[in-house]
Amino acid sequence: MTKQLFSRTGVRYEVALDVLGAIIAHHSEAIAAERDKPVPDEPAIERALQEVDALDALRDELDPKEPEAIERVIQQYAPQARALYGY
């Protein structure tokens, strides 16, 4: 029996990380754009920073050996990532 180079769970784990990373990147861009304004909306910046922190924590806690958690992240956040980037 040959060993597979990639497991489905490993690939899905990478997808979940990419989805979360895309949303984090979007919020980071929005924060930078808001900070560049003559009068930045500080509450909007704080909300975005809190969202980034929450997504960062979720990404850090995601275990590549927990396929159910991986699929939950993809199901919950992939539609948001698609919407943010117009897909």
Coordinates of N, CA and C in Angstrom, one line a residue:
M1 N 0.9 -1.2 0.0 CA 0.0 0.0 0.0 C 0.9 1.2 0.0
T2 N 0.6 2.2 -0.9 CA 1.4 3.4 -1.0 C 0.7 4.5 -0.1
K3 N 1.6 5.3 0.4 CA 1.1 6.4 1.2 C 0.7 7.6 0.3
Q4 N -0.4 8.2 0.6 CA -0.8 9.4 -0.2 C 0.1 10.6 0.2
L5 N 0.4 11.4 -0.8 CA 1.2 12.6 -0.6 C 0.3 13.6 0.2
F6 N -0.9 13.7 -0.2 CA -1.8 14.7 0.4 C -3.1 14.0 0.9
S7 N -3.5 14.3 2.1 CA -4.8 13.7 2.5 C -5.9 14.7 2.3
R8 N -7.1 14.3 2.1 CA -8.2 15.2 1.9 C -8.4 16.1 3.1
T9 N -8.2 15.6 4.3 CA -8.3 16.5 5.5 C -7.2 17.5 5.5
G10 N -6.0 17.2 5.1 CA -4.9 18.2 5.0 C -5.2 19.2 4.0
V11 N -5.8 18.9 2.8 CA -6.1 19.8 1.8 C -7.2 20.7 2.3
R12 N -8.2 20.2 2.9 CA -9.4 21.0 3.4 C -8.9 21.9 4.5
Y13 N -8.0 21.4 5.3 CA -7.4 22.3 6.4 C -6.7 23.5 5.7
E14 N -6.0 23.3 4.7 CA -5.4 24.5 4.0 C -6.4 25.4 3.4
V15 N -7.5 24.8 2.9 CA -8.6 25.6 2.3 C -9.2 26.5 3.5
A16 N -9.4 25.9 4.6 CA -10.0 26.6 5.8 C -9.1 27.8 6.2
L17 N -7.8 27.5 6.2 CA -6.8 28.6 6.6 C -6.8 29.7 5.5
D18 N -6.9 29.3 4.3 CA -6.9 30.3 3.2 C -8.2 31.2 3.3
V19 N -9.3 30.5 3.6 CA -10.6 31.3 3.7 C -10.5 32.3 4.8
L20 N -10.0 31.8 6.0 CA -9.9 32.8 7.1 C -8.8 33.9 6.8
G21 N -7.8 33.5 6.1 CA -6.8 34.5 5.8 C -7.3 35.5 4.8
A22 N -8.1 35.1 3.9 CA -8.7 36.1 2.9 C -9.6 37.1 3.7
I23 N -10.4 36.6 4.6 CA -11.2 37.6 5.4 C -10.4 38.5 6.2
I24 N -9.4 37.9 6.9 CA -8.4 38.8 7.7 C -7.8 39.8 6.8
A25 N -7.3 39.4 5.6 CA -6.7 40.4 4.7 C -7.7 41.5 4.3
H26 N -8.9 41.1 4.0 CA -9.9 42.1 3.7 C -10.1 43.2 4.8
H27 N -10.2 42.7 6.0 CA -10.4 43.6 7.2 C -9.1 44.4 7.4
S28 N -7.9 43.8 7.2 CA -6.7 44.6 7.3 C -6.6 45.7 6.3
E29 N -7.1 45.4 5.1 CA -7.1 46.5 4.0 C -8.1 47.6 4.4
A30 N -9.2 47.2 4.9 CA -10.3 48.2 5.4 C -9.7 49.0 6.5
I31 N -9.0 48.4 7.4 CA -8.4 49.2 8.5 C -7.4 50.2 8.0
A32 N -6.6 49.8 7.1 CA -5.6 50.7 6.6 C -6.2 51.8 5.8
A33 N -7.3 51.5 5.0 CA -8.0 52.6 4.3 C -8.6 53.6 5.2
E34 N -9.2 53.0 6.3 CA -9.9 53.9 7.3 C -8.8 54.8 8.0
R35 N -7.7 54.2 8.3 CA -6.7 55.0 9.0 C -6.1 56.1 8.1
D36 N -6.1 55.9 6.8 CA -5.6 56.9 5.9 C -6.6 58.1 5.7
K37 N -7.8 58.0 6.1 CA -8.8 59.1 6.0 C -8.4 60.3 6.9
P38 N -8.7 61.5 6.5 CA -8.4 62.7 7.3 C -9.0 62.5 8.7
V39 N -10.2 62.0 8.8 CA -10.9 61.8 10.1 C -11.3 60.3 10.1
P40 N -10.4 59.4 10.6 CA -10.8 58.0 10.7 C -11.9 57.7 11.6
D41 N -12.7 56.7 11.3 CA -13.8 56.3 12.1 C -13.2 55.3 13.1
E42 N -12.9 55.7 14.3 CA -12.2 54.9 15.2 C -13.0 53.7 15.7
P43 N -14.3 53.9 15.9 CA -15.1 52.7 16.3 C -15.2 51.6 15.2
A44 N -15.2 52.1 13.9 CA -15.1 51.1 12.8 C -13.8 50.4 12.8
I45 N -12.7 51.1 13.1 CA -11.4 50.5 13.1 C -11.4 49.4 14.3
E46 N -11.9 49.8 15.4 CA -11.9 48.9 16.6 C -12.7 47.6 16.3
R47 N -13.9 47.8 15.6 CA -14.7 46.6 15.3 C -13.9 45.7 14.4
A48 N -13.3 46.3 13.4 CA -12.5 45.5 12.4 C -11.3 44.8 13.1
L49 N -10.7 45.5 14.0 CA -9.6 44.9 14.7 C -10.0 43.7 15.6
Q50 N -11.2 43.9 16.2 CA -11.8 42.8 17.0 C -12.1 41.6 16.1
E51 N -12.6 41.8 15.0 CA -12.9 40.7 14.0 C -11.7 40.0 13.6
V52 N -10.6 40.8 13.3 CA -9.3 40.2 12.9 C -8.8 39.4 14.1
D53 N -8.9 39.9 15.3 CA -8.4 39.1 16.4 C -9.1 37.8 16.6
A54 N -10.5 37.8 16.4 CA -11.3 36.6 16.6 C -10.9 35.6 15.5
L55 N -10.8 36.1 14.2 CA -10.5 35.2 13.1 C -9.1 34.6 13.3
D56 N -8.2 35.4 13.7 CA -6.8 35.0 14.0 C -6.8 33.9 15.0
A57 N -7.5 34.1 16.1 CA -7.6 33.1 17.2 C -8.2 31.8 16.6
L58 N -9.2 31.9 15.8 CA -9.9 30.7 15.2 C -8.9 30.0 14.3
R59 N -8.2 30.7 13.5 CA -7.2 30.1 12.6 C -6.1 29.4 13.5
D60 N -5.6 30.0 14.5 CA -4.6 29.4 15.4 C -5.0 28.2 16.1
E61 N -6.3 28.2 16.4 CA -6.9 27.0 17.2 C -7.3 25.9 16.3
L62 N -7.4 26.1 15.0 CA -7.9 25.1 14.1 C -6.9 23.9 14.1
D63 N -7.4 22.7 14.3 CA -6.6 21.5 14.4 C -6.7 20.8 13.1
P64 N -5.5 20.5 12.4 CA -5.6 19.8 11.2 C -6.1 18.3 11.3
K65 N -6.2 17.9 12.5 CA -6.7 16.5 12.8 C -8.2 16.4 13.1
E66 N -8.9 17.6 13.0 CA -10.3 17.6 13.3 C -11.1 18.0 12.1
P67 N -11.4 17.0 11.3 CA -12.1 17.3 10.0 C -13.5 18.0 10.2
E68 N -14.2 17.7 11.3 CA -15.5 18.3 11.5 C -15.3 19.8 11.7
A69 N -14.4 20.2 12.5 CA -14.1 21.6 12.8 C -13.7 22.3 11.5
I70 N -12.8 21.6 10.7 CA -12.4 22.2 9.5 C -13.5 22.5 8.5
E71 N -14.4 21.5 8.4 CA -15.6 21.7 7.5 C -16.5 22.8 8.0
R72 N -16.7 22.9 9.3 CA -17.5 24.0 9.9 C -16.9 25.3 9.5
V73 N -15.6 25.5 9.6 CA -15.0 26.8 9.3 C -15.3 27.1 7.8
I74 N -15.1 26.1 6.9 CA -15.3 26.3 5.5 C -16.8 26.7 5.3
Q75 N -17.7 25.9 5.8 CA -19.1 26.2 5.6 C -19.5 27.5 6.1
Q76 N -19.0 27.9 7.3 CA -19.4 29.2 7.9 C -18.7 30.4 7.2
Y77 N -17.5 30.3 6.8 CA -16.7 31.5 6.4 C -16.5 31.6 4.9
A78 N -16.6 30.5 4.2 CA -16.3 30.6 2.7 C -17.3 31.5 2.0
P79 N -18.6 31.5 2.4 CA -19.6 32.4 1.7 C -19.2 33.9 2.0
Q80 N -18.8 34.1 3.2 CA -18.4 35.5 3.5 C -17.2 35.9 2.7
A81 N -16.2 35.1 2.6 CA -15.0 35.4 1.8 C -15.4 35.6 0.3
R82 N -16.2 34.8 -0.2 CA -16.7 34.9 -1.6 C -17.4 36.3 -1.8
A83 N -18.2 36.6 -0.8 CA -19.0 37.9 -0.9 C -18.0 39.1 -0.8
L84 N -17.1 39.0 0.0 CA -16.1 40.1 0.2 C -15.3 40.4 -1.1
Y85 N -15.0 39.3 -1.8 CA -14.2 39.5 -3.0 C -15.0 39.4 -4.3
G86 N -16.3 39.4 -4.2 CA -17.2 39.5 -5.4 C -17.3 38.2 -6.1
Y87 N -17.3 37.0 -5.5 CA -17.4 35.7 -6.1 C -18.8 35.1 -5.8

